[in-house]
Amino acid sequence: MILDIAKYLGLYALLIALQIFVISNVTISSNLGAYFQPQLVVMFLLLLPPRMSHVWIILVSFAAGILLDTFFNTMGINAVVCTLIGYMRHYATRDIENEIATREEDNKIWTSKKGRPWKWTYFICFIFLYHFVFMIIESLSFKNFLTVILPAALISTLLTFVFTITLEDLIYKPTKS
Amino acid sequence: MNSIFRYLKSKLHVLLFLFLEIFCIIAIIRNNSYQSAFYFSNTRKLSGKVQETNHSIFDYFDLYHKNQALSNENLELRRHLKENYLIESRKVFTVNDSVYKQRYEYIPAEVITNTINQQNNYITINRGSSSGIEEGMGVFCPEGLVGTIIQVSENYSIAKSLLNTTVKIAPKIQEMNLSKGTIHWSGRDPNSIDYLEVNKYEQIKKGYHIVSSPYSNNLPENIPIGTVDKLETKSTDDFYIIKVKLAVNFGKISTVYVVKNLFKKELMELEKKLNEPKP
């Protein structure tokens, strides 16, 4: 139990570090800044154990968002989106929770009995939702919707998704399943 | 009762979600300048419209008081008419136009929202930058001084009223022609204000009139603030504790005038030169 908590905290620290030291530096130095804004913290929210209670997921998501906000000086914007994701992802992972599964693996998104198509859809939908809502709140207008917001959300979603499945391959070797 | 709790407990996640989201939105509005500007510019437009409608309805009920205040002011102005004074030296008045240059202009406005029960009270008026109002201008009504403008949008502006704990105004005692001390509201009684930092060796009496001082860039001299109501001294303190009864009933203000100082720009430039390092 404590080991699990430590693992998730480690994942969160890793994602925040990547966000601060790698992604924000790349964003600043390239001209594609507006389109290249992957928010890795969304992975942390999506990978929380499915059997965790809904209330706890919301609280943890909120805390994760607020902490991220303090690093990026965007008080509340990340927290609003993280809380939304935390609230909604429960409805996607609910049936894992409901399965009478005693296997420990089922309490992890990556190793659960759900197949790869489900996992990928799950990741893509929520990663896109996160980036889309984040960018809408950040710009608060639909003026550049088709030229900036939508392409930026799609590109960032793709990048985050590729990163997610790469990390999965790195951490969970295929031999395990 | 029990079933209510059970119901709430079953919906705990929804309540928690809503609570946290509201918290976040408040945090966004308070801490991000772009988002807060978006929020306030849109809500102010809406609330301004609503309040104006509300004001236009209730305006009628106050017409009696307004009339009275205006006629009092008329009387006061009539007293100052040139015809009331004996002309001793013709020479002065024949060159009247070039001797007196207009210094202040007044912009009339209607109060659309007003509070008196908070620690920091503000007044919204229905004139803004399109009528020439700028930040820092003084505001007064027929009975006396009201406050200063602190925020201006296109058609509305917000004034800090005297009933605001952050207001500090330099007053003058009319009977003694003495400009000293500061006026400060303690945040308790909307009918009285504190007059601080006046040395207790000054011969102040109850009933003396407190008016605006001549040293302000934003207000003409001699606009009434109130009358001395209570005078106290402490043996340990060099200053009076003076309570001033306000001339204006802040709960009833409806028509105000905003003061435009035509020389303000010139004065500010002059003062700026003074602060510049000498070559």
Tab-separated table of C-alpha atoms in Angstrom:
chain	number	residue	atom	x	y	z
A	1	MET	CA	0.000	0.000	0.000
A	2	ILE	CA	2.688	2.456	1.091
A	3	LEU	CA	4.863	1.234	-1.737
A	4	ASP	CA	2.060	1.990	-4.165
A	5	ILE	CA	1.609	5.489	-2.812
A	6	ALA	CA	5.345	6.067	-3.127
A	7	LYS	CA	5.228	4.799	-6.710
A	8	TYR	CA	2.463	7.224	-7.640
A	9	LEU	CA	4.221	10.113	-5.920
A	10	GLY	CA	7.366	9.196	-7.829
A	11	LEU	CA	5.413	9.183	-11.087
A	12	TYR	CA	3.996	12.606	-10.266
A	13	ALA	CA	7.425	14.001	-9.416
A	14	LEU	CA	8.840	12.567	-12.647
A	15	LEU	CA	6.070	14.129	-14.736
A	16	ILE	CA	6.374	17.529	-13.077
A	17	ALA	CA	10.152	17.447	-13.512
A	18	LEU	CA	9.800	16.590	-17.195
A	19	GLN	CA	7.240	19.336	-17.601
A	20	ILE	CA	9.421	21.962	-15.986
A	21	PHE	CA	12.887	21.014	-17.176
A	22	VAL	CA	12.192	19.631	-20.634
A	23	ILE	CA	8.858	20.631	-22.085
A	24	SER	CA	8.665	24.232	-20.961
A	25	ASN	CA	12.225	24.806	-22.187
A	26	VAL	CA	11.457	23.314	-25.584
A	27	THR	CA	8.269	25.372	-25.791
A	28	ILE	CA	10.134	28.576	-25.088
A	29	SER	CA	12.974	27.992	-27.499
A	30	SER	CA	10.867	26.835	-30.478
A	31	ASN	CA	8.529	28.936	-32.558
A	32	LEU	CA	5.789	26.366	-32.222
A	33	GLY	CA	5.109	27.330	-28.622
A	34	ALA	CA	1.420	27.887	-29.172
A	35	TYR	CA	0.897	24.423	-30.651
A	36	PHE	CA	3.278	22.485	-28.492
A	37	GLN	CA	1.906	22.388	-24.982
A	38	PRO	CA	1.677	18.791	-23.784
A	39	GLN	CA	0.541	18.622	-20.178
A	40	LEU	CA	1.983	15.427	-18.799
A	41	VAL	CA	0.201	15.633	-15.460
A	42	VAL	CA	-2.923	14.262	-17.109
A	43	MET	CA	-1.175	10.863	-17.252
A	44	PHE	CA	-0.901	10.825	-13.505
A	45	LEU	CA	-4.639	11.389	-13.183
A	46	LEU	CA	-5.444	8.676	-15.702
A	47	LEU	CA	-3.166	6.105	-14.088
A	48	LEU	CA	-4.545	6.392	-10.550
A	49	PRO	CA	-5.829	2.987	-9.308
A	50	PRO	CA	-9.340	2.236	-10.635
A	51	ARG	CA	-10.499	0.916	-7.294
A	52	MET	CA	-9.688	4.122	-5.470
A	53	SER	CA	-12.870	5.807	-4.240
A	54	HIS	CA	-14.343	8.571	-6.332
A	55	VAL	CA	-14.004	11.196	-3.622
A	56	TRP	CA	-10.316	10.399	-3.185
A	57	ILE	CA	-9.662	10.591	-6.895
A	58	ILE	CA	-11.244	14.055	-7.023
A	59	LEU	CA	-9.211	15.240	-4.040
A	60	VAL	CA	-5.932	13.862	-5.384
A	61	SER	CA	-6.587	15.351	-8.824
A	62	PHE	CA	-7.310	18.725	-7.307
A	63	ALA	CA	-4.122	18.596	-5.230
A	64	ALA	CA	-2.091	17.579	-8.268
A	65	GLY	CA	-3.516	20.472	-10.263
A	66	ILE	CA	-2.986	23.081	-7.567
A	67	LEU	CA	0.611	21.969	-7.104
A	68	LEU	CA	1.225	22.212	-10.836
A	69	ASP	CA	-0.321	25.684	-10.822
A	70	THR	CA	2.067	26.900	-8.187
A	71	PHE	CA	4.983	25.843	-10.390
A	72	PHE	CA	3.639	27.534	-13.501
A	73	ASN	CA	2.053	30.550	-11.865
A	74	THR	CA	-1.325	29.879	-13.478
A	75	MET	CA	-3.300	29.879	-10.254
A	76	GLY	CA	-6.305	27.595	-10.662
A	77	ILE	CA	-6.301	26.844	-14.389
A	78	ASN	CA	-4.670	23.422	-14.128
A	79	ALA	CA	-6.612	22.659	-10.953
A	80	VAL	CA	-9.942	23.322	-12.637
A	81	VAL	CA	-9.153	20.914	-15.467
A	82	CYS	CA	-7.566	18.280	-13.207
A	83	THR	CA	-10.620	18.242	-10.960
A	84	LEU	CA	-12.853	17.869	-13.997
A	85	ILE	CA	-10.794	14.917	-15.275
A	86	GLY	CA	-10.730	13.363	-11.815
A	87	TYR	CA	-14.483	13.617	-11.626
A	88	MET	CA	-15.149	12.211	-15.073
A	89	ARG	CA	-12.592	9.392	-15.301
A	90	HIS	CA	-14.426	7.493	-12.588
A	91	TYR	CA	-17.265	6.868	-15.033
A	92	ALA	CA	-14.859	5.299	-17.520
A	93	THR	CA	-13.054	3.035	-15.057
A	94	ARG	CA	-16.127	2.181	-13.014
A	95	ASP	CA	-16.626	-1.253	-14.546
A	96	ILE	CA	-13.063	-2.307	-13.683
A	97	GLU	CA	-13.914	-1.465	-10.130
A	98	ASN	CA	-17.160	-3.411	-10.294
A	99	GLU	CA	-15.603	-6.580	-11.649
A	100	ILE	CA	-15.133	-9.115	-8.938
A	101	ALA	CA	-11.405	-9.122	-9.404
A	102	THR	CA	-9.048	-10.196	-6.742
A	103	ARG	CA	-6.028	-9.880	-8.955
A	104	GLU	CA	-3.762	-7.079	-7.803
A	105	GLU	CA	-2.981	-6.264	-11.436
A	106	ASP	CA	-6.563	-5.212	-12.019
A	107	ASN	CA	-6.058	-2.262	-9.756
A	108	LYS	CA	-3.704	-0.711	-12.289
A	109	ILE	CA	-4.875	0.751	-15.551
A	110	TRP	CA	-1.940	-0.622	-17.523
A	111	THR	CA	-2.189	-4.211	-16.334
A	112	SER	CA	-5.929	-4.512	-15.976
A	113	LYS	CA	-7.916	-7.054	-17.930
A	114	LYS	CA	-9.074	-4.369	-20.323
A	115	GLY	CA	-7.586	-4.801	-23.743
A	116	ARG	CA	-5.316	-2.458	-25.608
A	117	PRO	CA	-8.128	-0.818	-27.709
A	118	TRP	CA	-9.975	0.178	-24.550
A	119	LYS	CA	-6.844	1.570	-22.954
A	120	TRP	CA	-5.910	3.611	-26.009
A	121	THR	CA	-9.400	5.033	-26.396
A	122	TYR	CA	-9.436	5.846	-22.711
A	123	PHE	CA	-6.105	7.668	-22.908
A	124	ILE	CA	-6.862	9.564	-26.103
A	125	CYS	CA	-10.313	10.726	-24.994
A	126	PHE	CA	-9.206	12.046	-21.638
A	127	ILE	CA	-5.906	13.503	-22.807
A	128	PHE	CA	-7.765	15.374	-25.518
A	129	LEU	CA	-10.428	16.538	-23.068
A	130	TYR	CA	-7.723	17.864	-20.766
A	131	HIS	CA	-5.869	19.837	-23.427
A	132	PHE	CA	-9.019	21.114	-25.033
A	133	VAL	CA	-10.569	22.455	-21.816
A	134	PHE	CA	-7.211	23.776	-20.665
A	135	MET	CA	-6.733	25.807	-23.829
A	136	ILE	CA	-10.292	27.101	-23.844
A	137	ILE	CA	-9.955	28.373	-20.276
A	138	GLU	CA	-6.546	29.821	-21.004
A	139	SER	CA	-7.652	31.803	-24.056
A	140	LEU	CA	-11.301	32.393	-23.102
A	141	SER	CA	-12.361	33.120	-26.667
A	142	PHE	CA	-13.342	31.218	-29.772
A	143	LYS	CA	-11.700	33.692	-32.093
A	144	ASN	CA	-8.758	31.448	-32.983
A	145	PHE	CA	-10.650	28.245	-32.428
A	146	LEU	CA	-9.941	26.569	-35.772
A	147	THR	CA	-6.517	28.067	-36.377
A	148	VAL	CA	-4.896	27.730	-32.959
A	149	ILE	CA	-6.913	26.098	-30.193
A	150	LEU	CA	-8.086	22.936	-31.965
A	151	PRO	CA	-4.786	22.154	-33.755
A	152	ALA	CA	-2.836	22.901	-30.593
A	153	ALA	CA	-5.073	20.583	-28.567
A	154	LEU	CA	-4.733	17.825	-31.170
A	155	ILE	CA	-0.942	18.105	-31.462
A	156	SER	CA	-0.458	18.226	-27.701
A	157	THR	CA	-2.810	15.259	-27.274
A	158	LEU	CA	-0.830	13.233	-29.773
A	159	LEU	CA	2.483	14.049	-28.098
A	160	THR	CA	1.183	13.214	-24.638
A	161	PHE	CA	-0.348	9.994	-25.890
A	162	VAL	CA	2.884	8.867	-27.574
A	163	PHE	CA	4.726	9.670	-24.387
A	164	THR	CA	2.219	7.674	-22.350
A	165	ILE	CA	2.525	4.480	-24.372
A	166	THR	CA	6.322	4.845	-24.503
A	167	LEU	CA	6.405	5.058	-20.736
A	168	GLU	CA	4.161	2.014	-20.516
A	169	ASP	CA	6.620	0.000	-22.593
A	170	LEU	CA	9.490	1.214	-20.485
A	171	ILE	CA	7.923	0.399	-17.130
A	172	TYR	CA	5.856	-2.709	-17.850
A	173	LYS	CA	7.698	-5.229	-19.936
A	174	PRO	CA	5.401	-7.205	-22.261
A	175	THR	CA	6.495	-10.460	-20.629
A	176	LYS	CA	4.552	-9.590	-17.533
A	177	SER	CA	1.068	-9.834	-19.060
B	1	MET	CA	-32.926	14.089	8.992
B	2	ASN	CA	-31.023	10.844	8.701
B	3	SER	CA	-32.194	10.298	5.176
B	4	ILE	CA	-30.976	13.757	4.195
B	5	PHE	CA	-27.514	12.905	5.476
B	6	ARG	CA	-27.593	9.578	3.691
B	7	TYR	CA	-28.574	11.294	0.472
B	8	LEU	CA	-25.830	13.891	0.858
B	9	LYS	CA	-23.306	11.173	1.579
B	10	SER	CA	-24.265	9.322	-1.564
B	11	LYS	CA	-23.769	12.531	-3.549
B	12	LEU	CA	-20.559	13.487	-1.761
B	13	HIS	CA	-18.421	13.180	-4.872
B	14	VAL	CA	-20.654	15.543	-6.862
B	15	LEU	CA	-20.670	18.116	-4.063
B	16	LEU	CA	-16.925	17.859	-3.628
B	17	PHE	CA	-16.407	18.224	-7.354
B	18	LEU	CA	-18.596	21.333	-7.561
B	19	PHE	CA	-16.987	22.850	-4.475
B	20	LEU	CA	-13.450	22.372	-5.788
B	21	GLU	CA	-14.347	23.673	-9.242
B	22	ILE	CA	-15.902	26.811	-7.794
B	23	PHE	CA	-12.841	27.257	-5.619
B	24	CYS	CA	-10.592	26.955	-8.674
B	25	ILE	CA	-12.644	29.394	-10.728
B	26	ILE	CA	-12.470	31.950	-7.932
B	27	ALA	CA	-8.713	31.372	-7.738
B	28	ILE	CA	-8.402	31.894	-11.492
B	29	ILE	CA	-10.394	35.105	-11.431
B	30	ARG	CA	-8.496	36.476	-8.465
B	31	ASN	CA	-5.007	35.596	-9.603
B	32	ASN	CA	-4.842	35.718	-13.392
B	33	SER	CA	-5.076	39.203	-14.782
B	34	TYR	CA	-6.310	38.216	-18.237
B	35	GLN	CA	-9.090	35.947	-16.980
B	36	SER	CA	-10.164	38.444	-14.333
B	37	ALA	CA	-10.297	41.278	-16.872
B	38	PHE	CA	-12.467	39.094	-19.093
B	39	TYR	CA	-14.772	38.240	-16.227
B	40	PHE	CA	-15.117	41.734	-14.808
B	41	SER	CA	-15.521	43.566	-18.100
B	42	ASN	CA	-18.369	41.266	-19.069
B	43	THR	CA	-20.090	41.141	-15.709
B	44	ARG	CA	-19.780	44.890	-15.215
B	45	LYS	CA	-21.546	45.502	-18.501
B	46	LEU	CA	-24.402	43.274	-17.371
B	47	SER	CA	-24.608	44.493	-13.788
B	48	GLY	CA	-24.414	48.094	-14.958
B	49	LYS	CA	-27.473	47.575	-17.139
B	50	VAL	CA	-29.417	45.823	-14.375
B	51	GLN	CA	-28.546	48.438	-11.783
B	52	GLU	CA	-29.451	51.256	-14.133
B	53	THR	CA	-32.909	49.779	-14.674
B	54	ASN	CA	-33.309	49.316	-10.957
B	55	HIS	CA	-32.166	52.879	-10.355
B	56	SER	CA	-34.515	54.337	-12.944
B	57	ILE	CA	-37.442	52.727	-11.130
B	58	PHE	CA	-36.553	53.787	-7.607
B	59	ASP	CA	-35.324	57.201	-8.661
B	60	TYR	CA	-38.855	58.596	-8.562
B	61	PHE	CA	-39.356	57.882	-4.890
B	62	ASP	CA	-36.481	60.126	-3.966
B	63	LEU	CA	-37.444	63.115	-6.073
B	64	TYR	CA	-38.628	65.098	-3.064
B	65	HIS	CA	-35.262	64.935	-1.316
B	66	LYS	CA	-33.439	65.638	-4.523
B	67	ASN	CA	-35.524	68.720	-5.183
B	68	GLN	CA	-34.902	69.984	-1.736
B	69	ALA	CA	-31.168	69.486	-1.993
B	70	LEU	CA	-31.076	71.226	-5.348
B	71	SER	CA	-33.103	74.178	-4.187
B	72	ASN	CA	-30.848	74.532	-1.151
B	73	GLU	CA	-27.867	74.551	-3.407
B	74	ASN	CA	-29.523	77.128	-5.652
B	75	LEU	CA	-30.070	79.340	-2.670
B	76	GLU	CA	-26.457	78.958	-1.653
B	77	LEU	CA	-25.301	79.826	-5.161
B	78	ARG	CA	-27.637	82.795	-5.363
B	79	ARG	CA	-25.944	84.174	-2.288
B	80	HIS	CA	-22.688	84.249	-4.170
B	81	LEU	CA	-24.081	86.140	-7.155
B	82	LYS	CA	-22.212	89.230	-8.170
B	83	GLU	CA	-25.381	91.300	-7.796
B	84	ASN	CA	-25.409	90.614	-4.077
B	85	TYR	CA	-22.160	92.405	-3.529
B	86	LEU	CA	-21.433	96.071	-3.524
B	87	ILE	CA	-18.936	96.924	-6.175
B	88	GLU	CA	-16.255	98.989	-4.511
B	89	SER	CA	-13.769	99.246	-7.280
B	90	ARG	CA	-15.138	99.164	-10.812
B	91	LYS	CA	-11.756	98.403	-12.218
B	92	VAL	CA	-11.636	94.833	-10.939
B	93	PHE	CA	-14.899	93.796	-12.494
B	94	THR	CA	-14.350	95.367	-15.873
B	95	VAL	CA	-11.331	93.125	-16.387
B	96	ASN	CA	-13.206	90.241	-14.892
B	97	ASP	CA	-12.751	87.860	-17.812
B	98	SER	CA	-9.014	87.940	-17.930
B	99	VAL	CA	-8.506	88.007	-14.191
B	100	TYR	CA	-10.569	84.923	-13.514
B	101	LYS	CA	-9.768	81.871	-15.474
B	102	GLN	CA	-11.996	78.869	-15.093
B	103	ARG	CA	-10.233	76.243	-13.038
B	104	TYR	CA	-12.820	73.561	-12.446
B	105	GLU	CA	-15.436	71.948	-14.602
B	106	TYR	CA	-18.208	69.776	-13.236
B	107	ILE	CA	-19.639	66.657	-14.774
B	108	PRO	CA	-23.060	65.704	-13.377
B	109	ALA	CA	-23.736	62.011	-12.822
B	110	GLU	CA	-26.276	59.668	-11.260
B	111	VAL	CA	-25.396	57.164	-8.574
B	112	ILE	CA	-26.449	53.682	-9.638
B	113	THR	CA	-25.039	51.547	-6.838
B	114	ASN	CA	-23.995	52.578	-3.401
B	115	THR	CA	-23.146	50.779	-0.189
B	116	ILE	CA	-22.693	52.108	3.321
B	117	ASN	CA	-22.572	48.957	5.400
B	118	GLN	CA	-19.185	47.562	4.416
B	119	GLN	CA	-15.682	48.320	5.584
B	120	ASN	CA	-14.758	49.727	2.203
B	121	ASN	CA	-17.699	51.309	0.470
B	122	TYR	CA	-17.806	52.171	-3.187
B	123	ILE	CA	-20.188	54.117	-5.384
B	124	THR	CA	-20.849	53.379	-9.043
B	125	ILE	CA	-21.910	56.266	-11.235
B	126	ASN	CA	-23.315	56.251	-14.742
B	127	ARG	CA	-20.587	58.313	-16.373
B	128	GLY	CA	-17.258	57.044	-17.604
B	129	SER	CA	-14.314	57.849	-19.797
B	130	SER	CA	-16.667	58.808	-22.644
B	131	SER	CA	-17.802	61.776	-20.524
B	132	GLY	CA	-14.248	62.762	-19.700
B	133	ILE	CA	-13.951	61.141	-16.289
B	134	GLU	CA	-10.497	60.067	-15.164
B	135	GLU	CA	-9.079	58.288	-12.163
B	136	GLY	CA	-8.394	60.465	-9.150
B	137	MET	CA	-11.099	63.060	-9.784
B	138	GLY	CA	-13.057	64.278	-6.795
B	139	VAL	CA	-16.776	63.616	-6.415
B	140	PHE	CA	-19.241	65.708	-4.442
B	141	CYS	CA	-22.979	66.112	-4.150
B	142	PRO	CA	-25.107	69.151	-3.256
B	143	GLU	CA	-24.645	68.485	0.473
B	144	GLY	CA	-20.897	67.924	0.429
B	145	LEU	CA	-17.898	65.793	-0.390
B	146	VAL	CA	-18.541	62.185	-1.491
B	147	GLY	CA	-15.215	60.639	-2.532
B	148	THR	CA	-12.747	60.118	-5.346
B	149	ILE	CA	-12.896	58.173	-8.601
B	150	ILE	CA	-10.767	55.027	-8.576
B	151	GLN	CA	-11.841	53.078	-11.638
B	152	VAL	CA	-13.220	54.153	-14.970
B	153	SER	CA	-14.761	52.137	-17.766
B	154	GLU	CA	-16.341	53.504	-20.897
B	155	ASN	CA	-19.737	54.368	-19.469
B	156	TYR	CA	-19.409	53.773	-15.743
B	157	SER	CA	-16.975	54.638	-13.047
B	158	ILE	CA	-16.428	53.601	-9.465
B	159	ALA	CA	-15.706	56.053	-6.691
B	160	LYS	CA	-14.270	55.300	-3.296
B	161	SER	CA	-16.678	56.971	-0.897
B	162	LEU	CA	-15.556	58.748	2.268
B	163	LEU	CA	-16.911	55.702	4.080
B	164	ASN	CA	-13.854	53.706	3.128
B	165	THR	CA	-11.157	52.779	5.597
B	166	THR	CA	-8.458	53.421	3.006
B	167	VAL	CA	-9.489	57.020	2.298
B	168	LYS	CA	-7.325	59.817	3.625
B	169	ILE	CA	-8.299	63.384	2.825
B	170	ALA	CA	-6.696	66.665	3.840
B	171	PRO	CA	-9.382	68.891	5.387
B	172	LYS	CA	-9.608	72.512	6.453
B	173	ILE	CA	-11.387	74.052	9.415
B	174	GLN	CA	-13.414	76.804	7.829
B	175	GLU	CA	-13.771	79.098	10.845
B	176	MET	CA	-10.048	79.088	11.566
B	177	ASN	CA	-8.881	78.800	7.946
B	178	LEU	CA	-6.563	76.061	9.139
B	179	SER	CA	-5.522	73.150	6.924
B	180	LYS	CA	-4.252	70.443	9.181
B	181	GLY	CA	-4.618	66.749	9.963
B	182	THR	CA	-6.358	64.020	8.028
B	183	ILE	CA	-9.863	62.645	7.725
B	184	HIS	CA	-10.213	58.923	8.197
B	185	TRP	CA	-13.217	56.617	8.532
B	186	SER	CA	-13.013	54.006	11.253
B	187	GLY	CA	-15.424	51.655	9.500
B	188	ARG	CA	-18.187	51.769	12.099
B	189	ASP	CA	-20.689	54.607	11.920
B	190	PRO	CA	-21.781	55.766	8.447
B	191	ASN	CA	-22.797	59.164	9.877
B	192	SER	CA	-19.519	60.179	11.433
B	193	ILE	CA	-15.862	60.247	10.539
B	194	ASP	CA	-12.656	60.740	12.526
B	195	TYR	CA	-10.536	63.837	12.240
B	196	LEU	CA	-7.003	62.939	13.262
B	197	GLU	CA	-3.662	64.562	13.918
B	198	VAL	CA	-4.860	67.963	15.103
B	199	ASN	CA	-2.794	69.367	17.934
B	200	LYS	CA	-4.833	69.873	21.102
B	201	TYR	CA	-3.588	73.437	21.537
B	202	GLU	CA	-5.648	74.577	18.569
B	203	GLN	CA	-8.784	76.376	19.656
B	204	ILE	CA	-11.344	74.142	18.003
B	205	LYS	CA	-14.957	74.356	19.111
B	206	LYS	CA	-17.947	72.124	18.645
B	207	GLY	CA	-19.942	73.059	15.555
B	208	TYR	CA	-17.011	74.253	13.484
B	209	HIS	CA	-17.263	73.354	9.809
B	210	ILE	CA	-14.803	70.978	8.213
B	211	VAL	CA	-14.372	71.573	4.481
B	212	SER	CA	-12.026	70.488	1.722
B	213	SER	CA	-8.582	72.063	1.819
B	214	PRO	CA	-7.144	74.346	-0.879
B	215	TYR	CA	-4.152	72.078	-1.410
B	216	SER	CA	-5.885	69.346	-3.374
B	217	ASN	CA	-5.466	68.911	-7.112
B	218	ASN	CA	-8.762	67.109	-7.431
B	219	LEU	CA	-11.209	69.193	-5.429
B	220	PRO	CA	-12.142	72.857	-5.254
B	221	GLU	CA	-11.738	74.533	-1.887
B	222	ASN	CA	-14.523	74.766	0.698
B	223	ILE	CA	-16.649	71.763	-0.205
B	224	PRO	CA	-18.314	70.777	3.091
B	225	ILE	CA	-17.292	67.528	4.738
B	226	GLY	CA	-19.074	67.878	8.066
B	227	THR	CA	-19.281	69.639	11.415
B	228	VAL	CA	-17.347	68.953	14.602
B	229	ASP	CA	-19.566	66.827	16.795
B	230	LYS	CA	-17.398	65.565	19.660
B	231	LEU	CA	-14.099	66.864	20.976
B	232	GLU	CA	-12.012	64.823	23.361
B	233	THR	CA	-8.519	65.104	24.679
B	234	LYS	CA	-6.304	62.626	26.485
B	235	SER	CA	-3.603	63.727	28.873
B	236	THR	CA	-1.232	61.198	27.363
B	237	ASP	CA	-1.736	62.326	23.791
B	238	ASP	CA	-0.925	65.569	22.030
B	239	PHE	CA	-3.793	65.288	19.620
B	240	TYR	CA	-7.525	65.788	19.765
B	241	ILE	CA	-9.906	62.922	19.201
B	242	ILE	CA	-12.475	64.588	16.989
B	243	LYS	CA	-15.670	63.043	15.679
B	244	VAL	CA	-17.064	64.863	12.690
B	245	LYS	CA	-20.714	64.522	11.763
B	246	LEU	CA	-20.820	64.036	8.023
B	247	ALA	CA	-22.628	66.638	5.938
B	248	VAL	CA	-23.723	64.021	3.434
B	249	ASN	CA	-26.243	61.331	4.235
B	250	PHE	CA	-24.482	58.596	2.301
B	251	GLY	CA	-27.540	56.395	2.254
B	252	LYS	CA	-29.410	58.940	0.178
B	253	ILE	CA	-26.990	60.309	-2.379
B	254	SER	CA	-28.312	60.162	-5.907
B	255	THR	CA	-26.987	63.065	-7.956
B	256	VAL	CA	-23.281	63.804	-7.795
B	257	TYR	CA	-20.818	66.046	-9.581
B	258	VAL	CA	-17.390	64.941	-10.697
B	259	VAL	CA	-14.724	67.622	-10.549
B	260	LYS	CA	-12.425	68.140	-13.494
B	261	ASN	CA	-9.410	70.296	-12.768
B	262	LEU	CA	-8.513	72.046	-16.007
B	263	PHE	CA	-5.009	72.822	-14.760
B	264	LYS	CA	-4.222	69.383	-13.427
B	265	LYS	CA	-2.031	68.392	-16.350
B	266	GLU	CA	-0.069	71.594	-16.099
B	267	LEU	CA	0.366	71.166	-12.356
B	268	MET	CA	1.467	67.555	-12.704
B	269	GLU	CA	4.041	68.488	-15.325
B	270	LEU	CA	5.360	71.216	-13.096
B	271	GLU	CA	5.635	68.822	-10.183
B	272	LYS	CA	7.328	66.268	-12.392
B	273	LYS	CA	9.955	68.820	-13.363
B	274	LEU	CA	10.621	69.413	-9.698
B	275	ASN	CA	11.339	65.737	-9.151
B	276	GLU	CA	13.629	65.422	-12.143
B	277	PRO	CA	17.335	65.368	-11.325
B	278	LYS	CA	18.958	68.674	-12.007
B	279	PRO	CA	21.670	68.700	-14.693
